[in-house]
Coordinates of C-alpha atoms and ligand atoms in Angstrom, one line a residue:
M60 CA 68.4 165.6 105.8
P61 CA 66.4 166.4 102.7
K62 CA 63.4 168.8 103.1
R63 CA 60.0 167.3 103.0
T64 CA 57.9 167.8 100.2
I65 CA 53.9 168.5 101.3
F66 CA 51.0 169.7 98.5
I67 CA 48.4 172.4 99.5
L68 CA 45.5 172.3 96.9
N69 CA 43.2 174.8 96.9
G70 CA 39.6 174.0 95.0
P71 CA 36.9 176.2 93.6
N72 CA 36.9 180.4 94.0
L73 CA 39.2 180.0 96.9
D74 CA 40.9 182.5 94.2
L75 CA 38.6 184.8 95.8
L76 CA 39.3 184.8 99.3
G77 CA 39.6 188.1 101.4
Q78 CA 37.3 189.9 98.1
R79 CA 33.9 188.5 99.3
E80 CA 32.5 187.1 102.0
P81 CA 34.7 188.2 104.7
H82 CA 32.2 187.3 107.4
I83 CA 32.5 183.7 106.8
Y84 CA 36.3 183.7 105.3
G85 CA 38.0 186.9 106.7
R86 CA 39.8 189.0 105.2
E87 CA 42.9 187.4 104.2
T88 CA 43.8 186.7 100.1
L89 CA 45.4 183.5 99.1
A90 CA 48.7 184.9 98.5
D91 CA 48.6 186.2 102.4
V92 CA 47.5 182.1 103.1
E93 CA 50.2 180.7 101.1
R94 CA 52.8 183.3 102.4
G95 CA 52.2 182.3 105.9
C96 CA 52.5 178.7 104.8
L97 CA 56.2 179.2 103.2
S98 CA 57.2 181.4 106.4
L99 CA 56.5 178.4 108.5
A100 CA 57.6 175.5 106.0
A101 CA 60.9 177.0 106.3
E102 CA 60.7 176.8 110.4
L103 CA 59.5 173.2 109.9
R104 CA 62.2 171.8 107.1
L105 CA 59.3 171.6 104.5
D106 CA 59.6 172.2 100.9
I107 CA 55.9 173.3 100.1
R108 CA 53.9 173.4 96.6
F109 CA 50.9 175.8 97.2
H110 CA 47.9 175.0 94.0
Q111 CA 44.8 176.7 93.8
S112 CA 42.4 175.4 90.8
N113 CA 38.9 176.2 89.5
R114 CA 39.4 173.2 87.2
E115 CA 38.9 169.6 89.4
Y116 CA 41.0 168.2 87.0
E117 CA 44.0 170.2 87.3
L118 CA 43.5 169.0 91.3
I119 CA 43.7 165.8 90.6
D120 CA 46.5 166.3 88.4
W121 CA 48.4 167.8 91.4
V122 CA 47.5 164.9 93.5
H123 CA 48.8 162.0 90.7
E124 CA 52.4 164.3 90.7
A125 CA 52.5 164.4 94.8
R126 CA 52.3 160.8 94.3
Q127 CA 55.6 160.6 92.9
S128 CA 57.0 163.7 95.0
A129 CA 55.4 164.5 98.0
A130 CA 55.1 163.7 101.4
G131 CA 51.4 164.6 102.7
I132 CA 48.7 166.8 101.3
V133 CA 47.3 169.6 102.7
I134 CA 43.4 170.2 100.8
N135 CA 40.6 172.7 100.7
P136 CA 38.8 170.9 98.5
A137 CA 36.4 173.7 98.4
G138 CA 33.0 173.1 96.2
F139 CA 34.6 169.6 95.0
T140 CA 34.5 168.1 98.7
T141 CA 30.7 166.7 98.7
T142 CA 31.1 166.3 95.1
S143 CA 34.0 164.6 93.4
V144 CA 34.2 161.0 93.7
A145 CA 37.0 161.7 90.9
L146 CA 39.0 163.8 93.8
L147 CA 38.5 161.1 96.3
D148 CA 40.0 158.3 93.9
A149 CA 43.1 160.5 93.1
L150 CA 43.8 160.5 96.8
N151 CA 42.8 157.2 97.7
A152 CA 45.9 156.4 95.4
F153 CA 48.4 158.6 97.1
E154 CA 50.0 156.9 99.7
G155 CA 51.2 159.1 102.5
P156 CA 49.0 161.5 105.0
V157 CA 46.2 163.4 104.0
I158 CA 44.4 166.6 105.9
E159 CA 41.3 168.1 105.1
V160 CA 40.8 172.1 105.7
H161 CA 38.0 174.2 105.5
I162 CA 38.1 177.6 106.1
S163 CA 34.4 177.8 107.7
N164 CA 32.9 175.4 110.7
I165 CA 30.9 173.4 107.6
H166 CA 29.1 171.6 110.1
K167 CA 27.5 174.8 111.2
R168 CA 26.6 175.5 107.8
E169 CA 24.0 174.5 105.8
A170 CA 23.4 170.6 105.5
F171 CA 24.6 170.0 102.2
R172 CA 27.8 171.5 102.9
H173 CA 28.8 168.3 105.8
N174 CA 29.1 164.9 104.0
S175 CA 32.8 165.3 102.5
L176 CA 33.7 162.5 100.3
V177 CA 37.8 164.0 101.2
S178 CA 36.8 163.6 104.7
L179 CA 36.6 159.2 103.8
R180 CA 40.2 159.7 103.0
A181 CA 42.1 161.9 104.7
E182 CA 43.8 161.4 108.3
G183 CA 42.1 164.7 109.8
V184 CA 40.3 167.0 109.5
I185 CA 40.3 171.0 110.2
A186 CA 37.2 173.2 109.8
G187 CA 36.5 176.7 111.5
L188 CA 39.5 177.5 112.4
G189 CA 40.2 180.3 109.6
T190 CA 43.0 179.9 107.6
D191 CA 44.8 179.1 110.8
G192 CA 43.7 175.3 109.7
Y193 CA 46.3 175.5 107.1
T194 CA 49.6 175.6 109.1
L195 CA 48.0 174.1 111.7
A196 CA 47.9 171.4 109.2
L197 CA 51.3 171.4 107.9
R198 CA 52.3 171.3 111.8
R199 CA 50.8 168.0 112.0
L200 CA 52.6 166.3 108.8
A201 CA 55.7 167.6 110.1
K202 CA 55.4 165.8 112.9
L203 CA 54.1 162.3 111.1
A204 CA 56.9 163.1 108.8
D205 CA 59.1 162.8 111.5
A206 CA 58.2 160.3 113.1
N207 CA 58.1 158.3 110.1
P208 CA 61.2 159.4 108.1
G209 CA 61.2 156.2 106.2
A210 CA 58.2 157.3 104.0
E211 CA 59.9 161.2 103.3
A212 CA 59.4 161.6 99.5
L213 CA 62.3 162.4 97.4
Ligands
CA2_496 O1 34.8 176.5 104.5 C1 35.7 176.2 103.7 O2 37.3 176.6 103.5 C2 35.5 176.2 102.0 O3 35.7 174.5 102.2 C3 34.9 177.1 101.2 C4 34.1 176.8 100.4 C5 32.5 176.2 100.2 O4 32.0 175.6 99.1 C6 32.8 174.8 101.2 O5 31.8 174.7 101.6 C7 33.8 175.2 102.6 C8 34.1 177.7 99.2 C9 35.1 178.4 98.9 C10 34.8 179.7 98.1 O6 35.4 180.5 99.0 C11 35.6 181.7 98.6 C12 36.1 182.8 99.3 C13 35.8 184.3 99.1 C14 34.5 184.9 98.6 C15 33.7 183.9 97.7 C16 34.4 182.8 97.7

């Protein structure tokens, strides 16, 4: 059986994870998160592409790339969550399942963080479970791919 490819996309400022605001985002760095995802992916027979960018167009380009090669997307849109119609449009053009992850519980925070545009597209949303949200999202996507092997990407 071929491996299923999952894109894990991270939006602006997540490169600072573990370096500031540990009371909100914890002490793990994005490299730690990537390592955890890679380790679980091996167990789940997933092939992951892990990316972070501070540029909206790069995130959109990766979503376009995912259209050709991925069975699912995990995305933490960070500061683009409530503002990027362009990212939502790109995700709408992706056919597989999308899971939105937020490290913090956005609903317990300022009102401006609540209204996610990406949630209009996501099959599921995980918020407030810290960086565990990423691996939980991967487990869900592996389950969906197992249940729907015909939709497996190349
Ligand atoms: O909780 C999340 O994962 C967020 O997506 C993180 C975004 C924030 O704008 C969302 O409302 C919720 C912020 C990402 C910035 O990450 C930093 C991490 C450490 C230090 C500074 C910024």
